[in-house]
Amino acid sequence: QVQLVESGGGLVQPGGSLRLSCAASGSMLSINAMRWYRQIPGKERELVAVITNIDSTNYADSVKGRFTISRDNAKNTTYLQMNSLKPEDTAKYYCNAAIMSRNLNVLEIWGQGTLVTVSS
């Protein structure tokens, strides 16, 4: 079964930087898109950034210009580089991937989530 393994969360000061990583493992035909979401308790889940299989990217307005999503196809990994972090960026960040399985099923896979806390 395909799974996503995240790393990189933690505590960072305002204005600092952090890079989140999300590696997909298991048997799959392709990864159509990889996404980063974040969620604050009591709030709806927010789509932060998307990268597609043709390397197009999209960002939430709140992070545009500060965050960069990228991917390493050889490693089946996506990264979220977060710069100029603000306290309002504090949230649990989730990696998500839309994949095509070996039997041609389209699956949506989620990581376990990693907490990012921006505080002085």
PDB file of C-alpha atoms in Angstrom:
ATOM      1  CA  GLN A   1       0.000   0.000   0.000  1.00  0.00           C
ATOM      2  CA  VAL A   2       1.184   3.489  -0.785  1.00  0.00           C
ATOM      3  CA  GLN A   3       1.933   5.674   2.168  1.00  0.00           C
ATOM      4  CA  LEU A   4       3.251   9.161   2.779  1.00  0.00           C
ATOM      5  CA  VAL A   5       5.922   9.906   5.341  1.00  0.00           C
ATOM      6  CA  GLU A   6       6.329  13.505   6.459  1.00  0.00           C
ATOM      7  CA  SER A   7       9.133  15.256   8.241  1.00  0.00           C
ATOM      8  CA  GLY A   8      10.360  18.746   9.016  1.00  0.00           C
ATOM      9  CA  GLY A   9       7.757  20.163  11.363  1.00  0.00           C
ATOM     10  CA  GLY A  10       8.646  21.855  14.597  1.00  0.00           C
ATOM     11  CA  LEU A  11       9.011  25.156  16.386  1.00  0.00           C
ATOM     12  CA  VAL A  12      10.386  28.166  14.543  1.00  0.00           C
ATOM     13  CA  GLN A  13      10.599  31.877  15.303  1.00  0.00           C
ATOM     14  CA  PRO A  14       8.643  34.457  13.309  1.00  0.00           C
ATOM     15  CA  GLY A  15      10.561  35.384  10.188  1.00  0.00           C
ATOM     16  CA  GLY A  16      12.313  32.048  10.168  1.00  0.00           C
ATOM     17  CA  SER A  17      12.240  29.245   7.652  1.00  0.00           C
ATOM     18  CA  LEU A  18      11.289  25.615   7.667  1.00  0.00           C
ATOM     19  CA  ARG A  19      11.202  22.907   5.028  1.00  0.00           C
ATOM     20  CA  LEU A  20       8.663  20.125   5.123  1.00  0.00           C
ATOM     21  CA  SER A  21       9.258  16.877   3.270  1.00  0.00           C
ATOM     22  CA  CYS A  22       6.782  14.224   2.199  1.00  0.00           C
ATOM     23  CA  ALA A  23       7.960  10.974   0.647  1.00  0.00           C
ATOM     24  CA  ALA A  24       5.602   8.548  -1.070  1.00  0.00           C
ATOM     25  CA  SER A  25       6.469   4.871  -0.910  1.00  0.00           C
ATOM     26  CA  GLY A  26       4.881   1.732  -2.281  1.00  0.00           C
ATOM     27  CA  SER A  27       3.717   0.503  -5.635  1.00  0.00           C
ATOM     28  CA  MET A  28       2.073   3.075  -7.849  1.00  0.00           C
ATOM     29  CA  LEU A  29       1.742   3.807 -11.526  1.00  0.00           C
ATOM     30  CA  SER A  30       2.053   7.550 -11.203  1.00  0.00           C
ATOM     31  CA  ILE A  31       1.631  10.501  -8.903  1.00  0.00           C
ATOM     32  CA  ASN A  32      -0.747  12.955 -10.493  1.00  0.00           C
ATOM     33  CA  ALA A  33      -0.455  15.673  -7.894  1.00  0.00           C
ATOM     34  CA  MET A  34       0.994  16.325  -4.487  1.00  0.00           C
ATOM     35  CA  ARG A  35      -0.501  18.841  -2.104  1.00  0.00           C
ATOM     36  CA  TRP A  36       0.070  20.442   1.243  1.00  0.00           C
ATOM     37  CA  TYR A  37      -2.865  21.288   3.493  1.00  0.00           C
ATOM     38  CA  ARG A  38      -2.954  22.845   6.904  1.00  0.00           C
ATOM     39  CA  GLN A  39      -5.543  22.915   9.634  1.00  0.00           C
ATOM     40  CA  ILE A  40      -6.017  24.905  12.807  1.00  0.00           C
ATOM     41  CA  PRO A  41      -8.274  23.331  15.453  1.00  0.00           C
ATOM     42  CA  GLY A  42     -11.830  24.544  14.955  1.00  0.00           C
ATOM     43  CA  LYS A  43     -11.124  25.762  11.439  1.00  0.00           C
ATOM     44  CA  GLU A  44     -11.632  24.208   8.048  1.00  0.00           C
ATOM     45  CA  ARG A  45      -8.735  22.523   6.352  1.00  0.00           C
ATOM     46  CA  GLU A  46      -6.922  24.892   4.016  1.00  0.00           C
ATOM     47  CA  LEU A  47      -5.174  23.968   0.801  1.00  0.00           C
ATOM     48  CA  VAL A  48      -1.752  25.577   0.964  1.00  0.00           C
ATOM     49  CA  ALA A  49       0.054  24.480  -2.187  1.00  0.00           C
ATOM     50  CA  VAL A  50      -0.231  22.051  -5.088  1.00  0.00           C
ATOM     51  CA  ILE A  51       2.237  20.665  -7.570  1.00  0.00           C
ATOM     52  CA  THR A  52       1.061  18.571 -10.516  1.00  0.00           C
ATOM     53  CA  ASN A  53       2.657  15.896 -12.647  1.00  0.00           C
ATOM     54  CA  ILE A  54       3.586  18.569 -15.175  1.00  0.00           C
ATOM     55  CA  ASP A  55       5.195  20.717 -12.474  1.00  0.00           C
ATOM     56  CA  SER A  56       2.572  23.428 -12.415  1.00  0.00           C
ATOM     57  CA  THR A  57       2.075  24.981  -8.994  1.00  0.00           C
ATOM     58  CA  ASN A  58      -0.626  26.860  -7.148  1.00  0.00           C
ATOM     59  CA  TYR A  59      -0.606  28.555  -3.770  1.00  0.00           C
ATOM     60  CA  ALA A  60      -3.053  29.953  -1.311  1.00  0.00           C
ATOM     61  CA  ASP A  61      -3.002  33.738  -1.304  1.00  0.00           C
ATOM     62  CA  SER A  62      -1.926  33.740   2.322  1.00  0.00           C
ATOM     63  CA  VAL A  63       1.371  32.013   1.523  1.00  0.00           C
ATOM     64  CA  LYS A  64       2.068  33.225  -1.998  1.00  0.00           C
ATOM     65  CA  GLY A  65       5.552  34.658  -2.291  1.00  0.00           C
ATOM     66  CA  ARG A  66       6.679  33.032   0.947  1.00  0.00           C
ATOM     67  CA  PHE A  67       6.168  29.300   0.383  1.00  0.00           C
ATOM     68  CA  THR A  68       7.507  27.185  -2.454  1.00  0.00           C
ATOM     69  CA  ILE A  69       6.380  23.684  -3.328  1.00  0.00           C
ATOM     70  CA  SER A  70       8.667  21.402  -5.298  1.00  0.00           C
ATOM     71  CA  ARG A  71       9.145  17.736  -6.007  1.00  0.00           C
ATOM     72  CA  ASP A  72      11.834  15.179  -6.660  1.00  0.00           C
ATOM     73  CA  ASN A  73      10.412  12.592  -9.028  1.00  0.00           C
ATOM     74  CA  ALA A  74      13.209  10.092  -8.448  1.00  0.00           C
ATOM     75  CA  LYS A  75      12.431  10.082  -4.736  1.00  0.00           C
ATOM     76  CA  ASN A  76       8.643  10.436  -5.064  1.00  0.00           C
ATOM     77  CA  THR A  77       8.977  13.309  -2.654  1.00  0.00           C
ATOM     78  CA  THR A  78       7.449  16.750  -2.373  1.00  0.00           C
ATOM     79  CA  TYR A  79       8.863  19.613  -0.360  1.00  0.00           C
ATOM     80  CA  LEU A  80       7.320  22.730   1.076  1.00  0.00           C
ATOM     81  CA  GLN A  81       9.867  25.451   1.676  1.00  0.00           C
ATOM     82  CA  MET A  82       8.379  27.958   4.097  1.00  0.00           C
ATOM     83  CA  ASN A  83      10.087  31.321   4.448  1.00  0.00           C
ATOM     84  CA  SER A  84       9.212  34.486   6.344  1.00  0.00           C
ATOM     85  CA  LEU A  85       7.031  32.479   8.667  1.00  0.00           C
ATOM     86  CA  LYS A  86       4.312  34.238  10.617  1.00  0.00           C
ATOM     87  CA  PRO A  87       2.489  33.200  13.787  1.00  0.00           C
ATOM     88  CA  GLU A  88      -0.658  32.729  11.714  1.00  0.00           C
ATOM     89  CA  ASP A  89       1.145  29.978   9.798  1.00  0.00           C
ATOM     90  CA  THR A  90       0.942  27.857  12.931  1.00  0.00           C
ATOM     91  CA  ALA A  91      -1.059  24.756  12.052  1.00  0.00           C
ATOM     92  CA  LYS A  92      -0.863  21.055  11.518  1.00  0.00           C
ATOM     93  CA  TYR A  93       0.372  20.483   7.996  1.00  0.00           C
ATOM     94  CA  TYR A  94      -0.738  17.464   5.990  1.00  0.00           C
ATOM     95  CA  CYS A  95       0.732  16.022   2.842  1.00  0.00           C
ATOM     96  CA  ASN A  96      -1.688  14.635   0.284  1.00  0.00           C
ATOM     97  CA  ALA A  97      -1.084  12.807  -2.975  1.00  0.00           C
ATOM     98  CA  ALA A  98      -3.381  11.791  -5.805  1.00  0.00           C
ATOM     99  CA  ILE A  99      -1.912   8.614  -7.244  1.00  0.00           C
ATOM    100  CA  MET A 100      -2.718   6.033  -9.865  1.00  0.00           C
ATOM    101  CA  SER A 101      -2.330   2.543  -8.432  1.00  0.00           C
ATOM    102  CA  ARG A 102      -1.040  -0.456 -10.337  1.00  0.00           C
ATOM    103  CA  ASN A 103      -4.622  -1.615 -10.948  1.00  0.00           C
ATOM    104  CA  LEU A 104      -5.519   1.837 -12.324  1.00  0.00           C
ATOM    105  CA  ASN A 105      -7.433   3.018  -9.281  1.00  0.00           C
ATOM    106  CA  VAL A 106      -7.172   6.695  -8.465  1.00  0.00           C
ATOM    107  CA  LEU A 107      -6.317   7.010  -4.812  1.00  0.00           C
ATOM    108  CA  GLU A 108      -5.974   9.924  -2.469  1.00  0.00           C
ATOM    109  CA  ILE A 109      -3.314   9.290   0.150  1.00  0.00           C
ATOM    110  CA  TRP A 110      -2.709  11.316   3.293  1.00  0.00           C
ATOM    111  CA  GLY A 111       0.275  11.715   5.519  1.00  0.00           C
ATOM    112  CA  GLN A 112       0.048  11.662   9.282  1.00  0.00           C
ATOM    113  CA  GLY A 113       0.428  15.404   9.621  1.00  0.00           C
ATOM    114  CA  THR A 114       3.191  17.418  11.216  1.00  0.00           C
ATOM    115  CA  LEU A 115       2.794  20.359  13.571  1.00  0.00           C
ATOM    116  CA  VAL A 116       4.377  23.680  12.678  1.00  0.00           C
ATOM    117  CA  THR A 117       4.482  26.255  15.442  1.00  0.00           C
ATOM    118  CA  VAL A 118       5.653  29.794  14.718  1.00  0.00           C
ATOM    119  CA  SER A 119       6.282  31.613  17.950  1.00  0.00           C
ATOM    120  CA  SER A 120       8.883  33.731  19.673  1.00  0.00           C
TER     121      SER A 120
END
